[in-house]
XYZ file of C-alpha atoms in Angstrom:
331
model
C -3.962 -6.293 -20.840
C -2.833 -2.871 -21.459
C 0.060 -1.471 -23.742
C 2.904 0.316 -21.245
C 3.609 2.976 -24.059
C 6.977 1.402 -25.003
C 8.760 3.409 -27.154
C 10.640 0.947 -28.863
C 9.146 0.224 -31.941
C 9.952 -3.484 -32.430
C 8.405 -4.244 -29.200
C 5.068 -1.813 -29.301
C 2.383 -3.630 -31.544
C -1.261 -3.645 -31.061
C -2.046 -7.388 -30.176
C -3.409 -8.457 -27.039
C -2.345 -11.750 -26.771
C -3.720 -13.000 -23.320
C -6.525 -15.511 -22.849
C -8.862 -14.866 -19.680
C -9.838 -18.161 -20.329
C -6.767 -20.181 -19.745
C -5.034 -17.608 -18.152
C -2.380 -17.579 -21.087
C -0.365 -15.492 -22.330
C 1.625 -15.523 -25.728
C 4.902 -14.428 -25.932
C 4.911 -12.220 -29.480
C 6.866 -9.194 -30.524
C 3.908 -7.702 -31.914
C 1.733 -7.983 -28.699
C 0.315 -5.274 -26.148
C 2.503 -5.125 -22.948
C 4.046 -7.359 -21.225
C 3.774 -10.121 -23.937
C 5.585 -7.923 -26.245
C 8.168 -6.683 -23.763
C 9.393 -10.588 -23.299
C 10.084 -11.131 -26.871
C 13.854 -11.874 -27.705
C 12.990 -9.545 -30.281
C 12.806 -6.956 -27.758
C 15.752 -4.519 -26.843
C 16.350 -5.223 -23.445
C 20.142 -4.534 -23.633
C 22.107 -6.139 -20.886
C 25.971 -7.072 -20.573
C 26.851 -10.978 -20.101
C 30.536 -12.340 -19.113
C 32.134 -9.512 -20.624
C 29.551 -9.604 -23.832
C 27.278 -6.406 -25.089
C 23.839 -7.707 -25.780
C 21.975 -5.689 -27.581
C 18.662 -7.873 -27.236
C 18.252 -12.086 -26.045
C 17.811 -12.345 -29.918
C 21.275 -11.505 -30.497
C 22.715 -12.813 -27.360
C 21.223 -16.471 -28.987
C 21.987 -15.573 -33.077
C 25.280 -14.742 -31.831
C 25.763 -18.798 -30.637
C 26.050 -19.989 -34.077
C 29.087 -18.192 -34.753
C 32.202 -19.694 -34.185
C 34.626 -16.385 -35.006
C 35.027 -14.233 -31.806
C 34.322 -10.795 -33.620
C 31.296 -11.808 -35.143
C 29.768 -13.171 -32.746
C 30.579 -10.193 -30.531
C 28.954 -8.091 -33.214
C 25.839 -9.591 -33.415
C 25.747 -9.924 -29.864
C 25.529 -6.027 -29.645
C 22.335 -5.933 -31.924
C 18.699 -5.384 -31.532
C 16.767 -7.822 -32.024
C 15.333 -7.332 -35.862
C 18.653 -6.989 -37.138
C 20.104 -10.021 -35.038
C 17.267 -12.255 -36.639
C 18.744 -11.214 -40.041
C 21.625 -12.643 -39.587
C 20.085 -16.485 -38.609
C 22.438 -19.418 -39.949
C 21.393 -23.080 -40.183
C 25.437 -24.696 -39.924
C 25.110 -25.234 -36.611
C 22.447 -27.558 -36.767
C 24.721 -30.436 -38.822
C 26.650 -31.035 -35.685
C 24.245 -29.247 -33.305
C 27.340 -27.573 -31.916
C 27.392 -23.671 -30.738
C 30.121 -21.252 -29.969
C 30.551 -18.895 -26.752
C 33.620 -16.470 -26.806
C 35.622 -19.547 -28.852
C 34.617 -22.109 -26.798
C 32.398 -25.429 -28.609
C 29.243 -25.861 -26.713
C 26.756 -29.104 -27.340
C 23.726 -27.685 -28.358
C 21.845 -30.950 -26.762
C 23.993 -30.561 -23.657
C 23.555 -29.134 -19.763
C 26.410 -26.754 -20.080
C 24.382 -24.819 -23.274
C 21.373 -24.683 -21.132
C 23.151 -23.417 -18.019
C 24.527 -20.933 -20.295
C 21.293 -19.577 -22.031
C 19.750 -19.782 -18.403
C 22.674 -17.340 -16.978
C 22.286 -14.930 -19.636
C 18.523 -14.810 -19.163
C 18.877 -14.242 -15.980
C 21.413 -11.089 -16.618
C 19.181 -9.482 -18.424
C 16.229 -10.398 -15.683
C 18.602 -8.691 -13.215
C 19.942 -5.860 -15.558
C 16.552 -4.722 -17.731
C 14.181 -2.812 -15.067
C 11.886 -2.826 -18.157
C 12.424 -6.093 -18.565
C 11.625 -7.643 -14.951
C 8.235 -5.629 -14.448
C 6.841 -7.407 -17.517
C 7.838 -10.329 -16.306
C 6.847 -10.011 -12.921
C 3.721 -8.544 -14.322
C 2.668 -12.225 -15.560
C 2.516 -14.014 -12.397
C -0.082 -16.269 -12.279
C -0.596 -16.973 -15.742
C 0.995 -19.495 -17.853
C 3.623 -17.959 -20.509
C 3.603 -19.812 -24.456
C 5.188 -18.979 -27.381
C 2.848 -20.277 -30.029
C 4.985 -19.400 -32.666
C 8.000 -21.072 -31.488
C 9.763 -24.093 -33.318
C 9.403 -27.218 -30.909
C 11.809 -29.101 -32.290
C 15.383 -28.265 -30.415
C 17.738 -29.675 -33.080
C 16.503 -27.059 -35.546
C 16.082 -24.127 -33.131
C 19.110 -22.262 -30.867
C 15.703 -21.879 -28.350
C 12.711 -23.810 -28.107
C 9.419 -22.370 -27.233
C 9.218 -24.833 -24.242
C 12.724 -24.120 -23.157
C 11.834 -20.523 -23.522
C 9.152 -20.270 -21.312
C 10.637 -22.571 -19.018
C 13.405 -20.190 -18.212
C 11.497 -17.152 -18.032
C 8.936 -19.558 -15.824
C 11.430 -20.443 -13.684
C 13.453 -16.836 -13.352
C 9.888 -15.160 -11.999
C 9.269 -17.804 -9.505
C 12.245 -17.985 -7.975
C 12.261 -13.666 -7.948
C 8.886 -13.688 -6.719
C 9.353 -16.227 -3.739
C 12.353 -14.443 -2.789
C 10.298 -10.970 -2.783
C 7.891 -12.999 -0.345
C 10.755 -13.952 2.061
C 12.224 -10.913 2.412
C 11.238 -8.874 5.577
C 9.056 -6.671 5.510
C 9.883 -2.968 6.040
C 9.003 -2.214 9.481
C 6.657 0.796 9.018
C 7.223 4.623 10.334
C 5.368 6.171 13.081
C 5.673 9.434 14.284
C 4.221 10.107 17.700
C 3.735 13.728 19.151
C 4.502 14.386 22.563
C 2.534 16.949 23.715
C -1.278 15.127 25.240
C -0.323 11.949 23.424
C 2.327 10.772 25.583
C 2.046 13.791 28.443
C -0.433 15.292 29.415
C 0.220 18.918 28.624
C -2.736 20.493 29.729
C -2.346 18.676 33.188
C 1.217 20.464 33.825
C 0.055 23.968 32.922
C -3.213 24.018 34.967
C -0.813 22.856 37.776
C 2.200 24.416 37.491
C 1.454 27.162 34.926
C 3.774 28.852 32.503
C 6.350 29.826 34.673
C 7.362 26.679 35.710
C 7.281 24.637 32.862
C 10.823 23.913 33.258
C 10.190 21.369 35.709
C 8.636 19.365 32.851
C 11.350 16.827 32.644
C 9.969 15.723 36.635
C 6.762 15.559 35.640
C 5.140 12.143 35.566
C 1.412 13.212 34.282
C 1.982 10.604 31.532
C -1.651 10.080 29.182
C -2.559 6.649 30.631
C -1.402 3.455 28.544
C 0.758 5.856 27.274
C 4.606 4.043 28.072
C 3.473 0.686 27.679
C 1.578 1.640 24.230
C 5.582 2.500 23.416
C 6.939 -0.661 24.490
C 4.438 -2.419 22.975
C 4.974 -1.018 19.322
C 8.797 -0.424 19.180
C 8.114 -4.821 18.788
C 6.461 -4.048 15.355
C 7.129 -0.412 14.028
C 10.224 1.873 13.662
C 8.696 4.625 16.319
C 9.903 8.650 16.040
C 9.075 11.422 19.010
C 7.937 14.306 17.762
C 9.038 17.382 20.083
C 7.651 21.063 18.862
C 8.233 24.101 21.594
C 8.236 27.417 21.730
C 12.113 28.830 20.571
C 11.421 31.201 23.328
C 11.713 29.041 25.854
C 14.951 26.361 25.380
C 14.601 24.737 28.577
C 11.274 23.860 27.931
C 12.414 21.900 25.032
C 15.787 20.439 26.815
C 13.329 18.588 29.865
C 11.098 17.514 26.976
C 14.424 15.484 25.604
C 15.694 14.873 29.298
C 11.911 13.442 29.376
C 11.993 10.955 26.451
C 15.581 9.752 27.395
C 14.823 9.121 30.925
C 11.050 7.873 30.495
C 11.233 5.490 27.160
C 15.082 4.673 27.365
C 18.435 5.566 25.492
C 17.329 4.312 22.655
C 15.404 6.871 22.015
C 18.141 9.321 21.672
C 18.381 8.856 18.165
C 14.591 8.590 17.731
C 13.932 12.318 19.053
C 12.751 14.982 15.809
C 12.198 18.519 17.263
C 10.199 20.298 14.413
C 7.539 22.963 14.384
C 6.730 21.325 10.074
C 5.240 17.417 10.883
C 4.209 17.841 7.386
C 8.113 17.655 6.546
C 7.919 14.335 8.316
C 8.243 11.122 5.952
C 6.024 8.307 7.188
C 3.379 5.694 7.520
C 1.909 7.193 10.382
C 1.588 10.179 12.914
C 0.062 9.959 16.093
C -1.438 13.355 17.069
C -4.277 15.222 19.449
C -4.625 17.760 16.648
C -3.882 18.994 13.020
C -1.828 21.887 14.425
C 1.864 22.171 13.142
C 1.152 20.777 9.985
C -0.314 17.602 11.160
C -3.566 17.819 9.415
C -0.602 17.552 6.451
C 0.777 14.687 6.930
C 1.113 12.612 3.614
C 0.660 9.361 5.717
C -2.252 8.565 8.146
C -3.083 10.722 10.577
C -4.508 8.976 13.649
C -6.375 11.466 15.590
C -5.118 10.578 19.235
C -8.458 12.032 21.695
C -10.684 11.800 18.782
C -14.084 9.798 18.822
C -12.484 6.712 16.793
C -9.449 6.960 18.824
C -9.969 7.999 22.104
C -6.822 5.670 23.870
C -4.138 3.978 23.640
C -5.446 1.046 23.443
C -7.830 1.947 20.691
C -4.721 3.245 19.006
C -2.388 -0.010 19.418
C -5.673 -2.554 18.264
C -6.182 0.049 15.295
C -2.435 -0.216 13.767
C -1.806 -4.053 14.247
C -5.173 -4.812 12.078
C -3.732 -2.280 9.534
C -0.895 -4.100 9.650
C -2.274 -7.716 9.449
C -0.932 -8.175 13.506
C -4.563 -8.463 14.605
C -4.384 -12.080 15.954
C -1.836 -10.888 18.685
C -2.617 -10.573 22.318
C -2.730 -7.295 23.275
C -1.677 -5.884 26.717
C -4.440 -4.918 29.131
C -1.917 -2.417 30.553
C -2.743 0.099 27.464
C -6.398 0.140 28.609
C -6.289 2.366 31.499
């Protein structure tokens, strides 16, 4: 375990308190990160139902008092000072106090309520959450907890049964959630048409007729169709700005070849470098390709010389390897 360089000095101790061996660790204040990060003692701040908490310590010191002003202010402290101020008049009639309102210590509503406030602070302190999400898989303790839950606001069991509890439920709802479908930028020029093709038969002068050209690379269309399922796809138009109606059939050719929606998937840029992605489909490095901050996949290239070889590549990136891929991308 490593310390995360908190700055806070009641949670940044030297410590390691996880064990390899059981795959524990021990919540302590003086521990390396996360175990010291989890401490009550820690100053996560976080507001609950109109309360400042200045740390969980105070949030559960504050329970003992009855008066609305104190309680508020020892709410608001870190946790050091908040463990100062620890009474034992509770425990006679095991009853707390929450904004004026008598709470059974023994009862469901005061764990509901220590529950909720845990979980504010879960959902409020980013510092917080990632040492707590940091744990997963091992088995959280507190070893210097009191057991014994009519002398104690908080149990050790009870605490690590909330934060327990808080983590997996975050961390199967992180699993459910879908995934984001990743970028791809494809360049038009001898990835989808074949651009040498039209100027060894038409030549420069008539490149306007570009638009009616149907020298598509082969597999190239039903590649398209085929990932638009799976990724968010991006045409990548660059021309020559001395020649606009070179680039106007180039749209009229994306619009009319892959469909309307499209329209709103056209980028006409001479930087692909500029381009914020996953990955860019290109026949070379020109235009700042080679600069891509995602993958470049070389479209021509030894390791990707077609479509196909292109489509089976990205879905075994992307875990889709077990699908059945079209035979029409193969020609």
């Amino acid at each position: 375990m490593k310390d995360n360089n908190i700055p806070d000095n009641e949670c940044n101790r030297s410590k390691d308190y996880f064990d390899p061996v059981t795959n524990t660790i021990d919540i302590r204040s003086d521990g390396l990160y996360p175990s010291n990060v989890l401490s009550n003692l820690c100053s996560n701040g976080f507001r609950f139902e109109g309360m400042v908490c200045g740390s969980m310590e105070g949030f559960l010191q504050s329970l003992k008092y009855k008066d609305k002003d104190k309680q508020r202010q020892i709410c608001s402290m870190k946790g050091g000072n908040a463990r100062k101020r620890s009474v034992t008049s509770w425990q006679t009639d095991q009853i707390v106090w929450w904004k004026g309102y008598a709470i059974d210590r023994q009862g469901e509503e005061f764990q509901q309520l220590v529950r909720r406030a845990y979980q504010a602070m879960f959902d409020q302190s980013q510092r917080f959450r990632d040492a707590l999400m940091q744990t997963r898989g091992m088995t959280l303790i507190h070893s210097i907890g009191e057991v014994n839950s009519y002398k104690t606001i908080l149990t050790s069991q009870e605490f690590c049964s909330i934060l327990t509890d808080i983590r997996e439920a975050y961390d199967k709802r992180d699993k459910n959630l879908p995934k984001r479908r990743k970028r791809v930028f494809i360049n038009m020029d001898n990835v989808l048409i074949d651009f040498h093709s039209i100027k060894e038969n038409q030549g420069n002068d008539t490149l306007s007729m570009y638009g009616g050209r149907t020298d598509n690379i082969p597999g190239a269309i039903d590649a398209i169709s085929e990932l638009q399922e799976y990724f968010d796809l991006y045409i990548l138009i660059t021309t020559s700005w001395n020649n606009p109606s070179v680039l106007v059939n180039k749209v009229k050719w994306v619009i009319h070849t892959l469909g309307n929606t499209f329209k709103e998937h056209i980028i006409i840029t001479s930087r692909k470098d500029m381009c914020i992605g996953d990955y860019l489909i290109d026949s070379s490095g020109n235009n700042g390709a080679s600069e891509f901050e995602g993958e470049w996949v070389m479209f021509g290239s030894e390791n990707y010389p077609d479509w196909r070889s292109v489509i089976l590549y990205l879905y075994k990136k992307e875990d889709l390897d077990k699908r059945e891929f079209s035979t029409t991308c193969e020609n």
